């Protein structure tokens, strides 16, 4: 397959071609070798959870050995995927909570409580007293409550109280208000073992509950606590794509998800002592860049450049310019080991729960974080002399990131009257038709970044504000879409006017995948601010992930659906089509229960049409599409009113 068919990222195309010339393998090559992929797996009809199997449903064999039918098998597989995604995000959240608590107690001296305003706000929410108390005392209490959310024996998730009241009532009525994360994940595995839950609707109902434990629990806490520890992001500029690598500096890539590691490496690389060491080996400096979600975290908070998203991870090493790649958890391809072995790059694992055979491991210990980070930086510096030929694609783009809920609130309303009111007003008056979250991974089954960016272009052209997270954000950034100057040229006139007034791009980079919770919080605020209905499901919003890879993306999709949103995925990445009943419930029936639903569309232009249609239907239902009402907001009318 041609490089162009593999990726729409021009830097990636160059590297794909070079890797092919050098006879090196990457994810696209391995995908080709996997073809044709298993049809049973694609349909979700293969069950291998007990030793009477594996069973697969065919025309001839309509039941597994235990008698399980296709609905049970597909629903169970779906539940397990969602639960695994929840486990990943929430275990990340738990690690953050542990470091947070250790920092508050003074046991992790290299981490500090940075955002006390946000700490106080969260403390109030959690019922922790703040008056006349020291910051660390408050943080210890907050940390303990947060940590308990993952495994408390009783009660439901605190963060779920952030949802509008009617949504909470609906969850209660339906019996899916999420309890402790561990409990929901454990129950998912229990229910889906052989001979337990055999009612597909009941299984899918639990898929809602476990997903909500992530969105309104583990992942939301990850975002909150990371903001308090490392600072709540505010808009700032950075650069994105492989052109950020430097041919005369030591290049370090931080790859993975937890800012616990990447924050420390970023700090250590700016240490004078380290810079002096770099000079000694003839390098002009130390350049840290990120890949995947940890990159989003660093760009959001420090303007540190992003070298690429999920499918760029192997290509980055093939530049020959990377002295060290430090990885922690999630979305780290094992294929990195073989490409790293072709270059001088030292690949280092840092999380004790995620090692790679034959790869050096430096355990990231929060009690000694800065020292460990310095050790890693020194390893990189020491490796600079071993560089061979280097080829760095020249391409990079300027990007704006840092749109947290707080910063959006501030930009819209100003410091003294921070408020979503202007956003609500502009949605009501139709200048902004609606809001769409474009999120998730990059999958080699489709040309890299193409669906995210095509969909995003279509949406902003149609005056729909886009909020983006994860690898989709990096995709958009690589094509200039998070940069106001470039993106506003592609934006419909009324959205453009609003963006120019407020000073924001039409595509807001909101962070990593756990930061999808910022979207939930923002939607709740839209409801609270008034004029757009009483519940999240009334809002003219949707989510889309057309290049999904990870089970985490399934979890995110499911918690958005259970929160009342339309979520569109590509057909190829939804392994549910083996069961008509499961498909019908997730695409239709669930909407009657929870107001949200799944949909599939692989073509990004058609997906945009589907989303716009949905948004217009929501606007109609809200009664904000009436011509007369809209006219009230015309400038002429306003002037006429003012004269009277
Ligand atoms: Ni999200 Fe981030 Fe990227 Fe997908 Fe992986 S890095 S947490 S899962 S591939 S967006
Ligand atoms: Fe087969 Fe049932 Fe065992 Fe699944 S649980 S492998 S369908 S016998």
XYZ file of C-alpha atoms and ligand atoms in Angstrom, residues 89 92 255-257 291-294 296 309-311 313 329-332 439-443 452 469-474 511-516 545 547-553 556, ligand 1:
55
model
C -8.339 4.947 32.511
C -4.308 5.735 35.616
C 5.265 8.242 25.327
C 2.209 6.945 27.111
C -0.315 8.481 29.422
C 3.659 11.091 21.597
C 0.092 9.985 22.395
C -1.874 11.318 25.332
C 1.012 12.213 27.601
C -1.372 16.314 25.024
C -0.011 10.501 17.790
C -0.523 6.762 18.154
C 0.528 5.717 14.640
C 5.256 6.223 17.596
C 1.385 2.742 30.293
C -1.159 2.283 27.475
C -0.986 2.462 23.684
C 2.712 1.555 23.640
C -11.925 12.140 19.993
C -9.808 9.014 20.040
C -7.110 7.115 18.286
C -5.608 6.622 14.829
C -6.238 3.216 13.317
C -10.781 13.106 12.249
C -9.093 15.143 22.858
C -6.597 12.317 22.511
C -4.911 11.359 19.278
C -7.672 13.109 17.319
C -6.417 16.378 18.789
C -2.926 15.675 17.516
C -6.287 17.364 26.341
C -5.829 13.632 26.653
C -8.427 10.874 26.625
C -9.083 11.031 30.362
C -9.833 14.700 29.701
C -12.995 13.736 27.871
C -14.405 8.619 17.030
C -10.406 5.859 14.041
C -10.917 4.053 17.320
C -8.290 1.526 18.399
C -8.305 1.048 22.127
C -10.861 -0.499 24.441
C -10.614 2.849 26.215
C -12.372 4.437 23.253
C -15.573 6.654 26.440
Ni -6.932 7.541 23.919
Fe -4.386 7.981 24.483
Fe -4.380 7.694 21.402
Fe -6.430 6.193 21.528
Fe -4.281 5.593 22.774
S -3.041 7.453 23.074
S -5.938 7.513 25.883
S -6.512 5.332 23.429
S -4.513 5.714 20.723
S -6.495 8.396 21.714
